[in-house]
Coordinates of C-alpha atoms (C1' of nucleotides) in Angstrom, one line a residue:
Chain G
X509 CA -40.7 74.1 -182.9
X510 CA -41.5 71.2 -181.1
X511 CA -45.1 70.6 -180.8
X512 CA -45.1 67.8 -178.3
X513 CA -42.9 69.6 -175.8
X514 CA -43.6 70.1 -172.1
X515 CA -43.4 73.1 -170.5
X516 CA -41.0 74.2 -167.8
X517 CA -43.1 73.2 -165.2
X518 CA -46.1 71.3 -166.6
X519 CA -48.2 70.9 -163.3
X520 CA -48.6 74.8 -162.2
X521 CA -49.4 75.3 -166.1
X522 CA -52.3 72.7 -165.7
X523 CA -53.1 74.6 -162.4
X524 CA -53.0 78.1 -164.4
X525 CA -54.7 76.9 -167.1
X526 CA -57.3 75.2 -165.3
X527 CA -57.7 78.7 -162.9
X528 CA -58.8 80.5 -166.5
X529 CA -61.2 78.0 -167.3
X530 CA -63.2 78.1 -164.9
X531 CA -63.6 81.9 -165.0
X532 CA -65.4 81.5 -168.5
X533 CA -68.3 83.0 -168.0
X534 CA -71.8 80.3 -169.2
X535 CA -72.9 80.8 -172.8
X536 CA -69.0 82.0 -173.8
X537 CA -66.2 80.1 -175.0
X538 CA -62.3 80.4 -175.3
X539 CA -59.7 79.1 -177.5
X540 CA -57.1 76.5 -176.6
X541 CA -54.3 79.9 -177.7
X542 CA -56.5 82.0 -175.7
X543 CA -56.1 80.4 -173.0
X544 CA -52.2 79.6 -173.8
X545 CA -51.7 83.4 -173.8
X546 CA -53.3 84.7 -170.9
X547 CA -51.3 82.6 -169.1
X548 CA -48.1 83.9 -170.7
X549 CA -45.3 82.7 -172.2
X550 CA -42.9 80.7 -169.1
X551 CA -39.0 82.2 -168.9
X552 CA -37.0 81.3 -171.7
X553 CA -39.8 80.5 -174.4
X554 CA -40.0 82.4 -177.5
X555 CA -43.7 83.8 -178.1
X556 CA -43.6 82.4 -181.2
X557 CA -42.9 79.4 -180.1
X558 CA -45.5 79.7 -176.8
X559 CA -47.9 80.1 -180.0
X560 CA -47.5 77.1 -181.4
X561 CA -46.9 74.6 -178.0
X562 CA -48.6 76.4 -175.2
X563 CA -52.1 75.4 -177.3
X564 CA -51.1 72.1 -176.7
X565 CA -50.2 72.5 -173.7
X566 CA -53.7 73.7 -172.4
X567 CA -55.1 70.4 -174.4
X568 CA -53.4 68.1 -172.3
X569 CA -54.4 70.4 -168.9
X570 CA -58.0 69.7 -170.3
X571 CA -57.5 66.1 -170.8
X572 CA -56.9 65.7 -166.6
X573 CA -58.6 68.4 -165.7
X574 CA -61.0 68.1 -162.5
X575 CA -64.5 68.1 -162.6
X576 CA -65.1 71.9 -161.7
X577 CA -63.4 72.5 -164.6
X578 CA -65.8 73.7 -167.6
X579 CA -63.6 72.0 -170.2
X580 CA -66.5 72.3 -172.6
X581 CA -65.9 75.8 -173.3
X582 CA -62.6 75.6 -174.4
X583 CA -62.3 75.1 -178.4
X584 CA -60.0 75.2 -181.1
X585 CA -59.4 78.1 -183.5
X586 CA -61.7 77.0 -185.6
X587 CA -64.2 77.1 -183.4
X588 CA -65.0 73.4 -183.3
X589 CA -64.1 70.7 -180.6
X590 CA -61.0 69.4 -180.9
X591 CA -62.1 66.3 -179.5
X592 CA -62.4 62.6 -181.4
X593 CA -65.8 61.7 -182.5
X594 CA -68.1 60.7 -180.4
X595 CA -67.0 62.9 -177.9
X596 CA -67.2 66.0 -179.6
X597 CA -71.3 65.4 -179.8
X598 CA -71.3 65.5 -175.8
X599 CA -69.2 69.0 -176.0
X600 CA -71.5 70.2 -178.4
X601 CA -74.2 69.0 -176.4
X602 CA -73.3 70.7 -173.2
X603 CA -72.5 74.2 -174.9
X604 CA -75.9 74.1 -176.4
X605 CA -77.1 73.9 -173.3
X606 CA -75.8 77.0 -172.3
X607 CA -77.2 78.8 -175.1
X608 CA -74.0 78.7 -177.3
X609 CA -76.0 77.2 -180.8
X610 CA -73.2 75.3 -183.5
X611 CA -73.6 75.7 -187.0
X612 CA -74.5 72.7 -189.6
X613 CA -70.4 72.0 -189.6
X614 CA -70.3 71.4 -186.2
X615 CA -68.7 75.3 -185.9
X616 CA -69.9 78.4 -183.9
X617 CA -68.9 82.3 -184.5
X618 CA -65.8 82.9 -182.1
X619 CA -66.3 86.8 -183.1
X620 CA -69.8 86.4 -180.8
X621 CA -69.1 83.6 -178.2
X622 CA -65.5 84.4 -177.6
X623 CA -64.3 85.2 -174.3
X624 CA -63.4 88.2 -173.4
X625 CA -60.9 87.4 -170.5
X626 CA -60.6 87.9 -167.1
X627 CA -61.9 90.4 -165.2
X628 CA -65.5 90.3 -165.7
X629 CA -65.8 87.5 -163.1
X630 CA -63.5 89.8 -161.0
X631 CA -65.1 91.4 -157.7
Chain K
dG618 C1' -36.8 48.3 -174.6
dT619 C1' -40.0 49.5 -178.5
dT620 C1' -44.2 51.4 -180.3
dG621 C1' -48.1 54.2 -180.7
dT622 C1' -50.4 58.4 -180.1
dG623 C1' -51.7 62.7 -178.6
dA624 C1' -58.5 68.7 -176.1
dC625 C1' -53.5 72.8 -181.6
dA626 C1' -52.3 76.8 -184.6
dT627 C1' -50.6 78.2 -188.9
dC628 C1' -49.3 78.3 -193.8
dG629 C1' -49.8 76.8 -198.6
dC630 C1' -52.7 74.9 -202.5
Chain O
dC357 C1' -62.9 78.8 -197.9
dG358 C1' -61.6 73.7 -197.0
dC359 C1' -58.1 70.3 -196.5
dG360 C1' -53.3 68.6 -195.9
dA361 C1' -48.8 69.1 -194.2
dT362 C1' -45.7 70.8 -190.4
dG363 C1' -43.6 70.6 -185.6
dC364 C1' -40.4 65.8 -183.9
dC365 C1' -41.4 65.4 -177.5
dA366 C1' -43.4 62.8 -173.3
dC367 C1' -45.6 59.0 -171.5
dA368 C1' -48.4 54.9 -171.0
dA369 C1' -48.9 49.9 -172.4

DNA sequence: GTTGTGACATCGC
DNA sequence: CGCGATGCCACAA
């Protein structure tokens, strides 16, 4: 599918997306498709599909995110940043300040640092 | 009006 | 297990 597509309606994704963020908890991180599915795949789009864009999707809701937004713990599959270099040293930077270490490749272990999802932060 | 360029995930070598 | 190719749209200069 199209990887570059926008979805149905891009600003309440940014506003979902952005909601999720912020309830990751300090000292765990989330994917860009973790994020992408607990938001859900919008009316009419495939999951398959959702798989592949909505990841994309919750990049760009990162790029203009607001400054409550702890955009530092949201990484890439491969548990790196996805950011350009040397940007990626500030994300890095700012999760190893919460206590989330990266490994000589610039990588951490999603299987111990990965969010769990909402409901934690739920009273 | 044209051109360049994106906070990704997945599959195949 | 790492790296390259795939997807082919929206939006700012």
């Amino acid at each position: 599918m199209s990887p570059f597509t926008s979805p149905p309606d891009p600003q309440g994704f940014k506003l979902q997306a952005w909601s999720l963020v912020k309830q990751i908890p300090p000292g765990q991180v989330a994917t860009y498709g973790q994020i992408a599915a607990l938001i859900g795949p919008p009316p009419g789009i495939e999951a398959d599909a959702y798989r592949a864009m909505g990841a994309r999707w919750v990049g760009a809701a990162m790029a203009g995110c607001p400054p409550d937004v702890p955009w530092q713990r949201v990484l890439n599959a491969q548990g790196k940043s996805s950011l350009k270099p040397p940007a990626d040293e500030q994300q890095r930077a700012l999760l190893h300040q919460e206590g989330v270490p990266f490994d000589d490749r610039g990588r951490l272990d999603l299987k111990i640092y990965a969010w769990k999802g909402p409901g934690q932060t739920r009273p």
